[in-house]
Short mmCIF file of N, CA, C and O in Angstrom, two decimals:
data_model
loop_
_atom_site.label_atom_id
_atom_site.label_comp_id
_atom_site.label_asym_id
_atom_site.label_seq_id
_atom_site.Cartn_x
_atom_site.Cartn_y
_atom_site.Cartn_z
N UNK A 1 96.33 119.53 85.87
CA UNK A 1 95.68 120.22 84.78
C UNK A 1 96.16 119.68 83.44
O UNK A 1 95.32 119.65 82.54
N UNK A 2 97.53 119.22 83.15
CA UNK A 2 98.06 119.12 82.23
C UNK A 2 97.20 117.35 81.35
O UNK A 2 96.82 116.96 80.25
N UNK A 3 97.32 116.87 82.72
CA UNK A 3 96.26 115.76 82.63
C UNK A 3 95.17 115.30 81.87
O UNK A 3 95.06 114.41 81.03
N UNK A 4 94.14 116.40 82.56
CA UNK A 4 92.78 116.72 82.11
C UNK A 4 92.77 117.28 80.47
O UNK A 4 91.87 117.12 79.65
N UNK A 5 94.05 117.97 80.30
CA UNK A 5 94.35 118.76 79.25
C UNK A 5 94.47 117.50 78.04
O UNK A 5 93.90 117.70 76.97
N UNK A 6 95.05 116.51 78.19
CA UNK A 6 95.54 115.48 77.52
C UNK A 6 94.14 114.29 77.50
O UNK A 6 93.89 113.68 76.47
N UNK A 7 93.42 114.13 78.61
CA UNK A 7 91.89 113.36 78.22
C UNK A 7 91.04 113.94 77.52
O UNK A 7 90.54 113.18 76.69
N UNK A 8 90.56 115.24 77.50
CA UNK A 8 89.90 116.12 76.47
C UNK A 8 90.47 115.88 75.14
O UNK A 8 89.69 115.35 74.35
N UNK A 9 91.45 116.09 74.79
CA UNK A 9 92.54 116.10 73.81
C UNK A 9 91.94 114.88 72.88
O UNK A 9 91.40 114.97 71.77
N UNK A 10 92.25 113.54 73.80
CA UNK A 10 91.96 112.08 73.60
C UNK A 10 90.33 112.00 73.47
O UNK A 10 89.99 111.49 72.40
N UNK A 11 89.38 112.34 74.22
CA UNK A 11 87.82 112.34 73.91
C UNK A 11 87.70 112.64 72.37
O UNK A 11 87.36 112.06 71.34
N UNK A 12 88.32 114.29 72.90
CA UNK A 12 87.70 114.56 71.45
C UNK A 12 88.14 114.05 69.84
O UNK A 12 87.60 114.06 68.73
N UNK A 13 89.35 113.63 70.35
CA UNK A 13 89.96 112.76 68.92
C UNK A 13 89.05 111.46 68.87
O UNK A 13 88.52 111.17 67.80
N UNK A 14 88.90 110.83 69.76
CA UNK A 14 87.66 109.46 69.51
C UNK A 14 86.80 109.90 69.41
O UNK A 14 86.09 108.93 69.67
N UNK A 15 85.85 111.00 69.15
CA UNK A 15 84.36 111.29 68.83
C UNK A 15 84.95 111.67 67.48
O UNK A 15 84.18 111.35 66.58
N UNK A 16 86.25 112.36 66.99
CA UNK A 16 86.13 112.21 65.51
C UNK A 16 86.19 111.16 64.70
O UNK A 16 85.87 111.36 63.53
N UNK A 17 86.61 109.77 65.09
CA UNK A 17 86.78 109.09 64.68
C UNK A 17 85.81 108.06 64.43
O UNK A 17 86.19 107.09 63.77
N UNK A 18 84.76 108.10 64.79
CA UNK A 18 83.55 107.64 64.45
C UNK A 18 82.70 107.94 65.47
O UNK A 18 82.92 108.93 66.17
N UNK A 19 81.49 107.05 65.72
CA UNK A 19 80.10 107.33 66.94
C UNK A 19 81.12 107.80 68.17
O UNK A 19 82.32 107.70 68.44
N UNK A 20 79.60 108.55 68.94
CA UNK A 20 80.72 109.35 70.33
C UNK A 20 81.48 108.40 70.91
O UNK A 20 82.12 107.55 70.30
N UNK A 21 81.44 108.52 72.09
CA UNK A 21 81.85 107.96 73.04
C UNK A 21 80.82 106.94 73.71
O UNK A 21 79.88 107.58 74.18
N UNK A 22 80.68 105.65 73.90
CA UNK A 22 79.98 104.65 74.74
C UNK A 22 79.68 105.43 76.01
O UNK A 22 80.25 106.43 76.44
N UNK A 23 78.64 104.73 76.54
CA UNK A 23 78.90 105.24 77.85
C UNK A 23 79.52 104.92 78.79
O UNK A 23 79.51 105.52 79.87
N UNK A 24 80.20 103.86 78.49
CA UNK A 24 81.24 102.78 79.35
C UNK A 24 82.03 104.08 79.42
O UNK A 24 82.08 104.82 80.40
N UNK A 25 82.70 104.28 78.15
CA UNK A 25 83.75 105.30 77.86
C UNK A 25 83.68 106.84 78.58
O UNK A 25 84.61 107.48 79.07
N UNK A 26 82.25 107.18 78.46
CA UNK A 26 82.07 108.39 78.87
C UNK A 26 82.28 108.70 80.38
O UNK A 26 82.63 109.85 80.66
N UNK A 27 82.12 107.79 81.41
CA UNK A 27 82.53 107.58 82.63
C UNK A 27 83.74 107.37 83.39
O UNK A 27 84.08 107.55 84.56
N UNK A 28 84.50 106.77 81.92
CA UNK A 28 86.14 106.56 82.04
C UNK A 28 86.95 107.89 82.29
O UNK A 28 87.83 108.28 83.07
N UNK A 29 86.10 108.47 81.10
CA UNK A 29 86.68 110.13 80.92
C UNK A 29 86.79 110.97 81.96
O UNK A 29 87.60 111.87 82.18
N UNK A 30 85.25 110.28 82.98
CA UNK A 30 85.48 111.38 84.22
C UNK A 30 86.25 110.86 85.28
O UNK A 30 86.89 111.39 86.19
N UNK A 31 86.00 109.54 84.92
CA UNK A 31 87.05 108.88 86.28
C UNK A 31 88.61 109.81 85.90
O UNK A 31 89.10 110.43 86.85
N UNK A 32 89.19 109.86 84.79
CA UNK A 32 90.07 110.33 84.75
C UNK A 32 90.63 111.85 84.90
O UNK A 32 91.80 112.23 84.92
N UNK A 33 89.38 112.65 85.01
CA UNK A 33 88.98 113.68 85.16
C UNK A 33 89.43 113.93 86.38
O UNK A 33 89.91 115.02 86.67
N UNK A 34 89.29 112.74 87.42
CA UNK A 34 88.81 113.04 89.01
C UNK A 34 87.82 113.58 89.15
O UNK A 34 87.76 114.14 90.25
N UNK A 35 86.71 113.71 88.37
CA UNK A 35 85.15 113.92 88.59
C UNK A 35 84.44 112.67 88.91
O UNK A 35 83.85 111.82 88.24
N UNK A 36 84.75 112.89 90.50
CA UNK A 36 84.79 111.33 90.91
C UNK A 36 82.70 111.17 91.21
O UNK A 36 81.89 110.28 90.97
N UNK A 37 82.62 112.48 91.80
CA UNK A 37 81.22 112.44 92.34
C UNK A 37 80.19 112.45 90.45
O UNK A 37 79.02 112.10 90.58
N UNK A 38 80.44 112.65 89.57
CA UNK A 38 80.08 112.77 88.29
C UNK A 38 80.22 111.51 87.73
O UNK A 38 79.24 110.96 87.24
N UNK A 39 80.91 111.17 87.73
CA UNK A 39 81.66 109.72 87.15
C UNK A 39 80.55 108.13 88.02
O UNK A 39 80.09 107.14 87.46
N UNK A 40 80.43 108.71 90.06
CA UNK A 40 79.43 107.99 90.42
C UNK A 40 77.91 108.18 89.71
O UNK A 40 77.17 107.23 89.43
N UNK A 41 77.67 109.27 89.52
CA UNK A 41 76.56 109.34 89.29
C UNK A 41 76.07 109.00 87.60
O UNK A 41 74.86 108.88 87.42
N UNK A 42 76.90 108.86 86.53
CA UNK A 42 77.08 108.17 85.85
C UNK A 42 76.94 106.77 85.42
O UNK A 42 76.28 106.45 84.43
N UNK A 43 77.49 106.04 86.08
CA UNK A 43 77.64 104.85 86.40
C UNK A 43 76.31 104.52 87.05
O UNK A 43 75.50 103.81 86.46
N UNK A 44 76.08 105.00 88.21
CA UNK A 44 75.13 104.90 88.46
C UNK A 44 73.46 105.07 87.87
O UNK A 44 72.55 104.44 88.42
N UNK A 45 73.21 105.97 86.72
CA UNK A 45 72.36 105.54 85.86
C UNK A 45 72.34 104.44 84.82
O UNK A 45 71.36 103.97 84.24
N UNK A 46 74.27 103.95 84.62
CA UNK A 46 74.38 102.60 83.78
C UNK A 46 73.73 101.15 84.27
O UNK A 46 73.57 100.11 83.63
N UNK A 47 73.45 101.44 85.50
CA UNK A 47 73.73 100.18 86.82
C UNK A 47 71.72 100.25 86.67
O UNK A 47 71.02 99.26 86.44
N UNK A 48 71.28 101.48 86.84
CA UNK A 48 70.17 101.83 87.10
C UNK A 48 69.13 101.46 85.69
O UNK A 48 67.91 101.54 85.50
N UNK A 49 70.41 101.01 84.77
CA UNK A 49 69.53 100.47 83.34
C UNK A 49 69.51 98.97 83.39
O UNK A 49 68.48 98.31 83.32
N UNK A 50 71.02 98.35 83.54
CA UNK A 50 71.47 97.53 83.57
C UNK A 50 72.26 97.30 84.99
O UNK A 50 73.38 97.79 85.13
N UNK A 51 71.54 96.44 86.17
CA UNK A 51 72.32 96.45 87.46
C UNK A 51 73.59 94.92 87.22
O UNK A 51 74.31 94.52 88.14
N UNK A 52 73.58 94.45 86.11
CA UNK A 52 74.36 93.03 86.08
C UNK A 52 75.42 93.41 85.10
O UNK A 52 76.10 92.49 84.64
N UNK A 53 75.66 94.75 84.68
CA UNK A 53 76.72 95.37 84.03
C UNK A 53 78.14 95.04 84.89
O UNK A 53 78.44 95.81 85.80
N UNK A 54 78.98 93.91 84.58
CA UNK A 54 80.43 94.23 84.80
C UNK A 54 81.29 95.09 85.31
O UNK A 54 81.81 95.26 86.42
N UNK A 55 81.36 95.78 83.90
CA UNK A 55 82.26 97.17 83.30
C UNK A 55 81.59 98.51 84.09
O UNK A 55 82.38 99.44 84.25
N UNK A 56 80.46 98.67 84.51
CA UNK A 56 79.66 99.68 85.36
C UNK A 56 79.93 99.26 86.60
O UNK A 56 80.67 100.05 87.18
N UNK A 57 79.55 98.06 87.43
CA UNK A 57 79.94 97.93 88.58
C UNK A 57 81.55 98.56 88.76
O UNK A 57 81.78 99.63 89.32
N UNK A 58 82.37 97.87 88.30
CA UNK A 58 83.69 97.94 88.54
C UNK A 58 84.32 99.16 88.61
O UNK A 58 85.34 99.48 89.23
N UNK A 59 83.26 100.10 87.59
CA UNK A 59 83.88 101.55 87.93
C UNK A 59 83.09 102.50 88.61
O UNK A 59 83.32 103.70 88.76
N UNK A 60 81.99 101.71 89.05
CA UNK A 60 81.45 102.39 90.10
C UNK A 60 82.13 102.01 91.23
O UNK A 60 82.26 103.00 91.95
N UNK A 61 82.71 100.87 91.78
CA UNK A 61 83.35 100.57 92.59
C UNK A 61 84.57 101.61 92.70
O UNK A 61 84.82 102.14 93.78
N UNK A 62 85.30 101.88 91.55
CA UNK A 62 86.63 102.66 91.49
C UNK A 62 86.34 104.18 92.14
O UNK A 62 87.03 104.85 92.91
N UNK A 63 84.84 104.49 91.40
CA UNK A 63 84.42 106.44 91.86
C UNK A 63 84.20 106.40 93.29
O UNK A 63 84.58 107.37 93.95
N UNK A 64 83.61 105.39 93.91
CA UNK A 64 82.96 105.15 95.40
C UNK A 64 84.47 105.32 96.41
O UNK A 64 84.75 106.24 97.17
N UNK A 65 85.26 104.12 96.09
CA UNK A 65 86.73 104.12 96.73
C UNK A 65 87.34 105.31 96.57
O UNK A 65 88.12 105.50 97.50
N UNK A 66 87.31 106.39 95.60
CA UNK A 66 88.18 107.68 95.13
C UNK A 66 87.25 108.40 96.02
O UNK A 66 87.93 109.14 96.73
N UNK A 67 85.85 108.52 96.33
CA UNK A 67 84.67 109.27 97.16
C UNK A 67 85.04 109.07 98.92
O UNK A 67 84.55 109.63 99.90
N UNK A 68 86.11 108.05 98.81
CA UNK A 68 86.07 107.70 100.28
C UNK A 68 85.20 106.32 100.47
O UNK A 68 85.84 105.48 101.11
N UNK A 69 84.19 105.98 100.17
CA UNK A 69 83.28 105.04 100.42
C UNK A 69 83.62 103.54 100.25
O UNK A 69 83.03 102.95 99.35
N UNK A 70 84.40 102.95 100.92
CA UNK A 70 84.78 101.54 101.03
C UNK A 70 84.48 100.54 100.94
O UNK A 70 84.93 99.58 100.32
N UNK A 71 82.98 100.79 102.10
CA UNK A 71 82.37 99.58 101.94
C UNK A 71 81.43 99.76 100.67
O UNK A 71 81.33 98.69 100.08
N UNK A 72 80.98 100.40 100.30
CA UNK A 72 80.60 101.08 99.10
C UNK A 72 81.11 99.93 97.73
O UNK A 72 80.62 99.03 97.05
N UNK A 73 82.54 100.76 97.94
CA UNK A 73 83.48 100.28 96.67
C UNK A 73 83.76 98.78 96.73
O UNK A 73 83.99 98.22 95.65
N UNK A 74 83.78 98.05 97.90
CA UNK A 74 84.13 96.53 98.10
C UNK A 74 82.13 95.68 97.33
O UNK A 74 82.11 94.74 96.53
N UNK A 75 80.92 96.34 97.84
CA UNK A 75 80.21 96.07 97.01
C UNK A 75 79.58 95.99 95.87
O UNK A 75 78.59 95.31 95.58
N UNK A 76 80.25 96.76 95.17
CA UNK A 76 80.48 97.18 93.53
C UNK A 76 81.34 96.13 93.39
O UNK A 76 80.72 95.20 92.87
N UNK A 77 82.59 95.81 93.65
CA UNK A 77 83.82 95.29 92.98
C UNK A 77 83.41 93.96 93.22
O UNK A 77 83.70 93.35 92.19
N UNK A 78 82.77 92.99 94.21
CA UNK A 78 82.12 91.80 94.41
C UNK A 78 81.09 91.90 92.99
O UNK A 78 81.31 91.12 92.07
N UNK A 79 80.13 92.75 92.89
CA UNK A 79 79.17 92.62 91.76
C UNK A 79 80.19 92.52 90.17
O UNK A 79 79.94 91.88 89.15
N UNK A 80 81.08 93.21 90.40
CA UNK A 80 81.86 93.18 89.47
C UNK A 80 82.22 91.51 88.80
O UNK A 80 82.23 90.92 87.72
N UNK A 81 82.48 91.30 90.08
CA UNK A 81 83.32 89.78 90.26
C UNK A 81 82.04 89.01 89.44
O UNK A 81 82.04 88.74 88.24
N UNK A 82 81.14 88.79 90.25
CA UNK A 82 79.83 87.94 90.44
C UNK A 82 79.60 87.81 88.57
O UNK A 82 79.97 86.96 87.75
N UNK A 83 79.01 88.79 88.49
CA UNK A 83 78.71 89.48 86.78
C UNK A 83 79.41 89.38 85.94
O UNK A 83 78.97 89.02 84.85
N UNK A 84 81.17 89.71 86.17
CA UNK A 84 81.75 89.84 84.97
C UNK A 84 82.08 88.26 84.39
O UNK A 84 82.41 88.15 83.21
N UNK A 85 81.95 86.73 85.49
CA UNK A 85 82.30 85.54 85.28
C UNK A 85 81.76 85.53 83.83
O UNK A 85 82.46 85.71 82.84
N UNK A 86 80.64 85.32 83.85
CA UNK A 86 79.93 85.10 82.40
C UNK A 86 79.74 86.24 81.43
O UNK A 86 78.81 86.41 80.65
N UNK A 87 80.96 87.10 81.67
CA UNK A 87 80.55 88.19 80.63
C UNK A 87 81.38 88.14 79.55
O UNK A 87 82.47 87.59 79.67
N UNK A 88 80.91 88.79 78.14
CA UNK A 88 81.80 88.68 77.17
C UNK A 88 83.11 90.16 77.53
O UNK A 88 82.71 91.25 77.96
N UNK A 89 84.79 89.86 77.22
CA UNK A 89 85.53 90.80 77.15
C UNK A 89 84.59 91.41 76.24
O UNK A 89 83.74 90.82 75.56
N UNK A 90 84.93 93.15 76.33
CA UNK A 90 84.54 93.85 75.40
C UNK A 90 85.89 94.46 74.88
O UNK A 90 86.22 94.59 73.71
N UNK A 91 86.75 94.87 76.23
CA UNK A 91 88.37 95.65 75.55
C UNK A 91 89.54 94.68 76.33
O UNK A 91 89.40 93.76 77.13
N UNK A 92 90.64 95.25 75.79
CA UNK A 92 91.46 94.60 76.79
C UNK A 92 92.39 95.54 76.76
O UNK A 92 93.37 95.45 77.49
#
């Protein structure tokens, strides 16, 4: 709880600080949440805009593996791979 207590904390200080949250970001929040089934389904409308997204695969891969779903998560994290070669860093 103390956790969750401290990512809220952190959200809401980056939405004061200028535009909300990305939606890259907004999915991070739940991954960290452990709103793992929220966080898939998330991602999964990022993927569903953009299926050659990097940064979406990779953490759809992460919610799938936390869901239990393996083979799941090993096909995300390959797309990850595949996609992110030619992608620009965005954070580090």
């Amino acid at each position: 709880m103390r956790r969750q207590g401290m990512v809220a904390i952190i959200a809401l200080a980056l939405q004061g600080c200028g535009p909300s949250l990305s939606p890259l970001d907004q999915g991070i929040v739940l991954l960290s949440e452990r709103d793992y089934p929220g966080a898939e389904q998330h991602f999964g409308e990022m993927l569903a805009e953009n299926p050659e997204d990097p940064y979406a695969n990779l953490n759809m891969g992460v919610a799938n593996a936390k869901l239990g779903d393996k083979v799941a998560a090993v096909r995300y994290y390959r797309a990850a791979i595949q996609y992110g070669q030619a992608a620009e860093i965005k954070t580090t």
